[in-house]
mmCIF file of C-alpha atoms and ligand atoms in Angstrom:
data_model
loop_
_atom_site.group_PDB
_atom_site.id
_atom_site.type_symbol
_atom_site.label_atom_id
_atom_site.label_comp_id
_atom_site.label_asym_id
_atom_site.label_seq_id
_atom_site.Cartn_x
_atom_site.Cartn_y
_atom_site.Cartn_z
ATOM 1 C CA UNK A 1 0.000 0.000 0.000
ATOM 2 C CA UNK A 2 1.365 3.469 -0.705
ATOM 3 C CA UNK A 3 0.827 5.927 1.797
ATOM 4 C CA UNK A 4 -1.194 8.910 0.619
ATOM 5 C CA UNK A 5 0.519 12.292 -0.321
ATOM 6 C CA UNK A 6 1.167 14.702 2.509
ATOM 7 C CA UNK A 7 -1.640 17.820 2.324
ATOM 8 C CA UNK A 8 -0.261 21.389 1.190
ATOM 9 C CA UNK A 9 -0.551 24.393 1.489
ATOM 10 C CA UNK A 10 -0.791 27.246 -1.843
ATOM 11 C CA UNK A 11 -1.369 30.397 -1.779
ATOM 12 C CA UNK A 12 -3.631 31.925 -4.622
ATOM 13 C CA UNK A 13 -3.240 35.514 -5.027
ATOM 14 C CA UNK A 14 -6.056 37.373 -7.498
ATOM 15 C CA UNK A 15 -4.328 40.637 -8.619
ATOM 16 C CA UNK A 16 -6.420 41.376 -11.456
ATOM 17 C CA UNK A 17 -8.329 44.331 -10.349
ATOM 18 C CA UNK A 18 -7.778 48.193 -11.465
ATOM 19 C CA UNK A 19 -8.484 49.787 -8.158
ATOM 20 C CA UNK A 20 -10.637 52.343 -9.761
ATOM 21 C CA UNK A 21 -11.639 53.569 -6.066
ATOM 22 C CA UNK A 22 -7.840 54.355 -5.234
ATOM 23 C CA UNK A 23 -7.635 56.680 -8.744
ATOM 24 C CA UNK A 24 -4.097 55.652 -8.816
ATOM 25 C CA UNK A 25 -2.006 55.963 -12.167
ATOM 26 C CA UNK A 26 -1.526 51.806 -12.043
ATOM 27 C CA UNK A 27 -3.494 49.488 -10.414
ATOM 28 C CA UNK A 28 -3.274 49.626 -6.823
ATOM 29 C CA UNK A 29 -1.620 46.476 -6.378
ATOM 30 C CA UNK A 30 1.111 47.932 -8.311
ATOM 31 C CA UNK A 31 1.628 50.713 -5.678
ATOM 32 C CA UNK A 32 4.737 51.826 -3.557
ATOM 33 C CA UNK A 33 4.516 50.831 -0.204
ATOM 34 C CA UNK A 34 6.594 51.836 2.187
ATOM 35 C CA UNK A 35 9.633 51.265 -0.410
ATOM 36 C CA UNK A 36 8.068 48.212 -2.326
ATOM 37 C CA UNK A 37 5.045 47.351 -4.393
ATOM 38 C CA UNK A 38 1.949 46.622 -2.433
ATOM 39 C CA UNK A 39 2.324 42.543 -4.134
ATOM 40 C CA UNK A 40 5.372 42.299 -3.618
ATOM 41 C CA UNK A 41 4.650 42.953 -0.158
ATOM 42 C CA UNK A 42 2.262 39.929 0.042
ATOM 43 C CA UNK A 43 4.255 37.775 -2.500
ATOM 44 C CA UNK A 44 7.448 38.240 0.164
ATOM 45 C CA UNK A 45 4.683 37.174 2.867
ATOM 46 C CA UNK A 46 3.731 34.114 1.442
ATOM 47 C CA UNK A 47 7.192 33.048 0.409
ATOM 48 C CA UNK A 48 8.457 33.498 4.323
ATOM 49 C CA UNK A 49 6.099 31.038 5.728
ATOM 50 C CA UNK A 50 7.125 27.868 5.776
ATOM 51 C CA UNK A 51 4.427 26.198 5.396
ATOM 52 C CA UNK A 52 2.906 27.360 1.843
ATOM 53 C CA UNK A 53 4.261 25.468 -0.951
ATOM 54 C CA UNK A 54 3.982 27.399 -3.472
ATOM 55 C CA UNK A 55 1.972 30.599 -4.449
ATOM 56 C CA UNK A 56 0.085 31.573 -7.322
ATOM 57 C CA UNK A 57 -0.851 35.173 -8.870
ATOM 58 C CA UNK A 58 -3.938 35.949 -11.550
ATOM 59 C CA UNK A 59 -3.297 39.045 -13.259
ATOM 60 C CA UNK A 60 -5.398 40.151 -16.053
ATOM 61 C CA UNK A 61 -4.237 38.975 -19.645
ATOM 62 C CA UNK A 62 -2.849 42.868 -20.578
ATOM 63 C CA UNK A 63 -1.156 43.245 -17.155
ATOM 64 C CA UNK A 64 2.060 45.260 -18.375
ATOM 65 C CA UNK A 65 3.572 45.631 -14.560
ATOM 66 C CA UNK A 66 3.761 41.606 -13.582
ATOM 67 C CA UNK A 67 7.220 40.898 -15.315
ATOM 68 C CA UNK A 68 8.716 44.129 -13.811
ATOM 69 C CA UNK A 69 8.018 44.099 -11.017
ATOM 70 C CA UNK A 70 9.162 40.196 -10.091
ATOM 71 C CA UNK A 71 12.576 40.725 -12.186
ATOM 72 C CA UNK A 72 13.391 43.343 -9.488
ATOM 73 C CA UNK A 73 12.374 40.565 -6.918
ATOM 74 C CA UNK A 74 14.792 37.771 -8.155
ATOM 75 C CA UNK A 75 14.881 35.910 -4.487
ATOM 76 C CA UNK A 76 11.104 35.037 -5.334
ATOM 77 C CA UNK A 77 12.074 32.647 -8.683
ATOM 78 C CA UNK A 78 10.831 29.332 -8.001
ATOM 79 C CA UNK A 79 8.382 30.472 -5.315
ATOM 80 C CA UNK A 80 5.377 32.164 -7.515
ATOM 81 C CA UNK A 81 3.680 31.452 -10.748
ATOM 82 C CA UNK A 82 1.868 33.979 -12.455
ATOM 83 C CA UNK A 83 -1.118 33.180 -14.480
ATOM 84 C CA UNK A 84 -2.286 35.491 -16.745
ATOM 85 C CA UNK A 85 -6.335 34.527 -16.124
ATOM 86 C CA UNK A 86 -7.814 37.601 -14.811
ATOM 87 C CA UNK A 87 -11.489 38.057 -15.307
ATOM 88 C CA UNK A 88 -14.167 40.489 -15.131
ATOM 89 C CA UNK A 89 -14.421 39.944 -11.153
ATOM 90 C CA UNK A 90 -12.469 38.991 -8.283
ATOM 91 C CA UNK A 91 -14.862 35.341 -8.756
ATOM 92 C CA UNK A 92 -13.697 34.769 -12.055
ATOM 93 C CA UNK A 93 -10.254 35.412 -11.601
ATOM 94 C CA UNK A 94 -10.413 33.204 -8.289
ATOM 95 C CA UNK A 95 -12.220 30.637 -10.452
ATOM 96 C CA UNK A 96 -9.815 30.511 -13.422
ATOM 97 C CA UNK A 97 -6.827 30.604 -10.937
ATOM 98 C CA UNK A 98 -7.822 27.258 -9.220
ATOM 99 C CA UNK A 99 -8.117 26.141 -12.619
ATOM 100 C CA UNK A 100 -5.015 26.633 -13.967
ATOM 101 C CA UNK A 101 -3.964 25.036 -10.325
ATOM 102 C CA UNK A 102 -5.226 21.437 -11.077
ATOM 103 C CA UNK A 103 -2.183 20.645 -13.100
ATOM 104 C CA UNK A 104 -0.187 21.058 -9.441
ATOM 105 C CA UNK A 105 -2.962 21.312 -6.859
ATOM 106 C CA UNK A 106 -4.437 17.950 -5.497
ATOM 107 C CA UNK A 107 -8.669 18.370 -4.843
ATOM 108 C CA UNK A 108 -7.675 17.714 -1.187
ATOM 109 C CA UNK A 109 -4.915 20.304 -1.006
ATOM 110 C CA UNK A 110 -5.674 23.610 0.702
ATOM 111 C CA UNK A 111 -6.171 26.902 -1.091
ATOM 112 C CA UNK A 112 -5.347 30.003 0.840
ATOM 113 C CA UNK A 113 -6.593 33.095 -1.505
ATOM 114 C CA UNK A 114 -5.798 36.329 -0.112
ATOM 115 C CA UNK A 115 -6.179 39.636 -1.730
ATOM 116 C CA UNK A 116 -3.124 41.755 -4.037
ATOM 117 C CA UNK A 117 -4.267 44.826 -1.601
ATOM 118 C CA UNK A 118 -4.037 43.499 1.638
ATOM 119 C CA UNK A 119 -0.442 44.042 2.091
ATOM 120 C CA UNK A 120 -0.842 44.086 6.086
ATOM 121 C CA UNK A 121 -0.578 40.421 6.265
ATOM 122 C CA UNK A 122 2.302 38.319 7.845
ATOM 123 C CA UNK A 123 3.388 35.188 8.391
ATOM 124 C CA UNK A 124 2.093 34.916 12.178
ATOM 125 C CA UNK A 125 -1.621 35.081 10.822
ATOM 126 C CA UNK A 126 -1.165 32.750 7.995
ATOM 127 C CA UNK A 127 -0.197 30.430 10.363
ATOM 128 C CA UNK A 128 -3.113 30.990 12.867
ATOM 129 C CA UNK A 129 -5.303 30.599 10.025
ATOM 130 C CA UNK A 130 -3.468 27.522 9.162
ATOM 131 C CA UNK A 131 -3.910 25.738 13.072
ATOM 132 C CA UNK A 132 -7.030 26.654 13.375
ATOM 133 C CA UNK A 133 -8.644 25.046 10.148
ATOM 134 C CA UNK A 134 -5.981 22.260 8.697
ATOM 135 C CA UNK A 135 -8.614 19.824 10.464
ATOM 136 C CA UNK A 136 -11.813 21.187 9.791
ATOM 137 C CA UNK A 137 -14.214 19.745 7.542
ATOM 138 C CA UNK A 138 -15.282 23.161 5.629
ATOM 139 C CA UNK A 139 -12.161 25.763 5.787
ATOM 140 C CA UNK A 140 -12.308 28.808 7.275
ATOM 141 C CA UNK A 141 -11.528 32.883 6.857
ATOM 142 C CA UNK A 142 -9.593 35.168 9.180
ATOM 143 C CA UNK A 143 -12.536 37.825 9.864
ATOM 144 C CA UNK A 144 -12.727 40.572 12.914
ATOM 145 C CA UNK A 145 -15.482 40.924 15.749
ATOM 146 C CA UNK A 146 -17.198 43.793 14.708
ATOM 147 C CA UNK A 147 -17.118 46.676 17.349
ATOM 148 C CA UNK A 148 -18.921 49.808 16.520
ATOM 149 C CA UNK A 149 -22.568 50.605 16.590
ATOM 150 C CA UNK A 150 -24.185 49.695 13.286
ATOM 151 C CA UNK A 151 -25.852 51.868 11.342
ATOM 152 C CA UNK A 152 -28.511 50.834 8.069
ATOM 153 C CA UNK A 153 -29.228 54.130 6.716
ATOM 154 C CA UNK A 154 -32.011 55.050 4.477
ATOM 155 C CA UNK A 155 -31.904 56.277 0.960
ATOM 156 C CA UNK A 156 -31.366 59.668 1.772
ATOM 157 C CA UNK A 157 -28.497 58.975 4.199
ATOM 158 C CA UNK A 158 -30.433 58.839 7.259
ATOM 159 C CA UNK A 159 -29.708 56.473 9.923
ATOM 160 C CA UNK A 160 -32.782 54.245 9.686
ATOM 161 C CA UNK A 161 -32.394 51.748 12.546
ATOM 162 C CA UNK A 162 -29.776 49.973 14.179
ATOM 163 C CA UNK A 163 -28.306 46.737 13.292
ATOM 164 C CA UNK A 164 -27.386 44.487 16.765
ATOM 165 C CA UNK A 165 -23.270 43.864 16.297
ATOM 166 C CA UNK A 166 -23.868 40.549 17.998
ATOM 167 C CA UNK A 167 -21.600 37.707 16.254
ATOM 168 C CA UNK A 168 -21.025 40.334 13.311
ATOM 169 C CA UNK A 169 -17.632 39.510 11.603
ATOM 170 C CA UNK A 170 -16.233 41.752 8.965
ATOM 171 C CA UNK A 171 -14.403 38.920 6.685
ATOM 172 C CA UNK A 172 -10.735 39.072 5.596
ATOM 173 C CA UNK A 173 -8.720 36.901 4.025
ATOM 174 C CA UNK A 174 -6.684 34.349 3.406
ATOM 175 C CA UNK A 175 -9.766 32.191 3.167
ATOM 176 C CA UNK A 176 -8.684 28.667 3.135
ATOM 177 C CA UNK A 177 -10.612 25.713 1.562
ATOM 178 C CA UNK A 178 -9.734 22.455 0.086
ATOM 179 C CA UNK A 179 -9.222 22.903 -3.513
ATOM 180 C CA UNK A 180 -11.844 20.427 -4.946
ATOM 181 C CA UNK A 181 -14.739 22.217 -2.467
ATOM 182 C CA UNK A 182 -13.516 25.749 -3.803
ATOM 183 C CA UNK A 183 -13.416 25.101 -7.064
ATOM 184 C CA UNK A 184 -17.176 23.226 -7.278
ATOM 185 C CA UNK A 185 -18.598 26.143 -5.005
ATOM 186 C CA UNK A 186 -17.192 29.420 -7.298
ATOM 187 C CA UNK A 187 -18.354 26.981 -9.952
ATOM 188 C CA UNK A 188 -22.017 26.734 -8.591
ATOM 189 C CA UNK A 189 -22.409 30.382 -6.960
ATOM 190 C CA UNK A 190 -24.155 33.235 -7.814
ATOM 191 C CA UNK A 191 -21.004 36.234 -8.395
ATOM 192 C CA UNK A 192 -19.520 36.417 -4.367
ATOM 193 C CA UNK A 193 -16.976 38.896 -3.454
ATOM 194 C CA UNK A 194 -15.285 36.466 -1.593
ATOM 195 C CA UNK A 195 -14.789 32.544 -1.201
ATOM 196 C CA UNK A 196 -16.406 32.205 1.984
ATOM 197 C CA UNK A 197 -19.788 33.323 0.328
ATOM 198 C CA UNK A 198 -19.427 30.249 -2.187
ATOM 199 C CA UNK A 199 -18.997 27.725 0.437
ATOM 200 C CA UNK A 200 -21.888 29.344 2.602
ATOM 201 C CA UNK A 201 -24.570 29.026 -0.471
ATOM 202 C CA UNK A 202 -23.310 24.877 -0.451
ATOM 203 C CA UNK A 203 -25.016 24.894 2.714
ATOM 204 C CA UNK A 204 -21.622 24.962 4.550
ATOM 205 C CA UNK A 205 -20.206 26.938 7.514
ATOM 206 C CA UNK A 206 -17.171 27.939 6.968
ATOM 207 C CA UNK A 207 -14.822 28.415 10.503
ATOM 208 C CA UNK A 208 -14.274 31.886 11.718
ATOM 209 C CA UNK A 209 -10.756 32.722 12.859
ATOM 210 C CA UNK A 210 -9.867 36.164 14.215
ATOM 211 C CA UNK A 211 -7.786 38.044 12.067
ATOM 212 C CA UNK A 212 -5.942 41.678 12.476
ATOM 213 C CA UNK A 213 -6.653 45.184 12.006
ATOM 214 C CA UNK A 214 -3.436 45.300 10.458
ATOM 215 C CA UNK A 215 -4.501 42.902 7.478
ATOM 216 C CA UNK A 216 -7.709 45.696 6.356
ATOM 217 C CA UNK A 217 -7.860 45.524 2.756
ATOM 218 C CA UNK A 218 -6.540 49.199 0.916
ATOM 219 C CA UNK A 219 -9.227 50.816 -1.164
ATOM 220 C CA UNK A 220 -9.327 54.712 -1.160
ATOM 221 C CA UNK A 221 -6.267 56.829 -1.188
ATOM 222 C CA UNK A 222 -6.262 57.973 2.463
ATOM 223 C CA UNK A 223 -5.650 53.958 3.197
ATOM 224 C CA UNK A 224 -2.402 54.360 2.139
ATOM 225 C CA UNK A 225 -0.603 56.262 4.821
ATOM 226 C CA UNK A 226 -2.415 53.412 7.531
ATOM 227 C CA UNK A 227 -0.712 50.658 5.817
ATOM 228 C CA UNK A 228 2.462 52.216 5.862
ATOM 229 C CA UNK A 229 2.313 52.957 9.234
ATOM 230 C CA UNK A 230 1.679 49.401 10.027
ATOM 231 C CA UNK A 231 4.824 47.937 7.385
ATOM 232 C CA UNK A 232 7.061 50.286 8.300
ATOM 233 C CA UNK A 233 6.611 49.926 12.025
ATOM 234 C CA UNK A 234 6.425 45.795 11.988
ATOM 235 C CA UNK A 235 7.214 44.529 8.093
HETATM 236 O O1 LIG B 1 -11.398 45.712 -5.912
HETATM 237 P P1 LIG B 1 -11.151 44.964 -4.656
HETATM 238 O O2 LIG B 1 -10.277 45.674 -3.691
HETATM 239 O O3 LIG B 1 -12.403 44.429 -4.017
HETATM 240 O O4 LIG B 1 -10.330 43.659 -5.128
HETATM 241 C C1 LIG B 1 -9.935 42.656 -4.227
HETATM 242 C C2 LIG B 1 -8.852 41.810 -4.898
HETATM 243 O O5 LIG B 1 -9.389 41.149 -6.044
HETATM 244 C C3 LIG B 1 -7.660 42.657 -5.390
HETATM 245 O O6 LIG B 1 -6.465 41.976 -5.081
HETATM 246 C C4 LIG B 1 -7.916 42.748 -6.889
HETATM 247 O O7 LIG B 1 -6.727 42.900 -7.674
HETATM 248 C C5 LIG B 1 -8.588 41.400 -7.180
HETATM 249 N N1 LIG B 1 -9.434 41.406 -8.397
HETATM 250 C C6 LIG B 1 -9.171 40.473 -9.409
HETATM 251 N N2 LIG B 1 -9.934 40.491 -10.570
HETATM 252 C C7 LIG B 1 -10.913 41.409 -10.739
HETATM 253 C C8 LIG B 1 -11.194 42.358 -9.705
HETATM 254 C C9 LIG B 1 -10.436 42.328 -8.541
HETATM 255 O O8 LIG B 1 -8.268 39.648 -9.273
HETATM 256 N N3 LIG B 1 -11.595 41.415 -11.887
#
């Protein structure tokens, strides 16, 4: 009898967006940050940790910045594959990533996609993410408690009642599923903006693990300075 293959970990990156929000001259994930691009800053992540075996980037099929901007980053050869299978959403680009995975990835293999522009993200919280779900059935997402007072306004901008915070997360990622389970639930869902929502509509519940503040996801231009307070201060 053989023994089975030994699960592992990869890390699926979708960097495909334009960041029309940020109204940057490149797409956002193609930023400075605190002396390097925002990916890089998550590409450098991922290839610290011991644990993921190899990590994968979608950029879109025009992206003009990819081969740049990893020539300049010649200790991550070997480490990252891009795949030029962006689509029109973060779903489609997550979908067609795990598809050009199946040549490497094994359906039982983990999957831990994390957004380009979430550079906040280190090594200590991949691995939380990683002991906290490498035995669950589902998978799981690093999310945070949510602490203010929620408002739902109406259309006018009016705060129109008041929405009880009780076991509110705001999600995060890396989310982390097998690969087989991701792939068959982006296959099946309705457009998500993130993998979590894919398992969910399966009739799954995927594990909650509590992220950082440090890991928020940049979006508008004042997000900027945050994140470099946080890499700067603790890379
Ligand atoms: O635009 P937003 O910040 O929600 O994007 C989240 C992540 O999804 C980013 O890393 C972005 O590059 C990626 N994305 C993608 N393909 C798209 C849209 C967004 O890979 N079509």
């Amino acid at each position: 009898m053989t023994p089975s293959a030994p699960v592992r970990y990869f890390a699926l990156i979708p960097a495909a967006g334009v960041g029309a929000r940020m109204g940057a001259a490149c797409p956002k994930q193609y930023m400075p940050l605190a002396g390097k691009l925002m990916l890089l800053h998550v590409l450098d992540t991922f290839a610290s940790c011991d644990a993921i075996a190899h990590t994968y980037v979608v950029v879109s099929k025009e992206d003009g910045y990819i081969d740049e901007a990893l020539a300049g980053a010649r200790h991550l050869a070997g480490r990252v594959t891009v795949l030029h299978e962006g689509g029109a959403t973060r779903h489609q680009s997550v979908l067609n990533g795990l598809k050009a995975m199946r040549a490497t990835a094994g359906g039982e293999d983990w999957v831990l996609v994390h957004d380009a522009a979430r550079p906040g993200l280190n090594c200590e919280l991949i691995e939380r993410l990683i002991d906290a779900v490498k035995d669950d059935p589902v998978g799981g997402l690093l999310a945070l408690p949510v602490v203010d007072t929620l408002k739902r306004s109406s259309p006018e901008g009016r705060a129109e009642a008041t929405v009880p915070r009780e076991r509110l997360w705001a999600a995060q990622t890396p989310q982390m599923f097998r690969h087989a389970l991701l792939l068959r639930a982006l296959e099946q869902a309705a457009e998500v903006t993130d993998e979590a929502s894919a398992v969910e509509a399966l009739g799954l519940q995927p594990k909650l693990v509590e992220g950082s503040p440090r890991n928020f996801k940049i979006t508008l231009p004042h997000d900027v300075a945050l994140a470099e307070l946080h890499l700067k201060g603790n890379p």
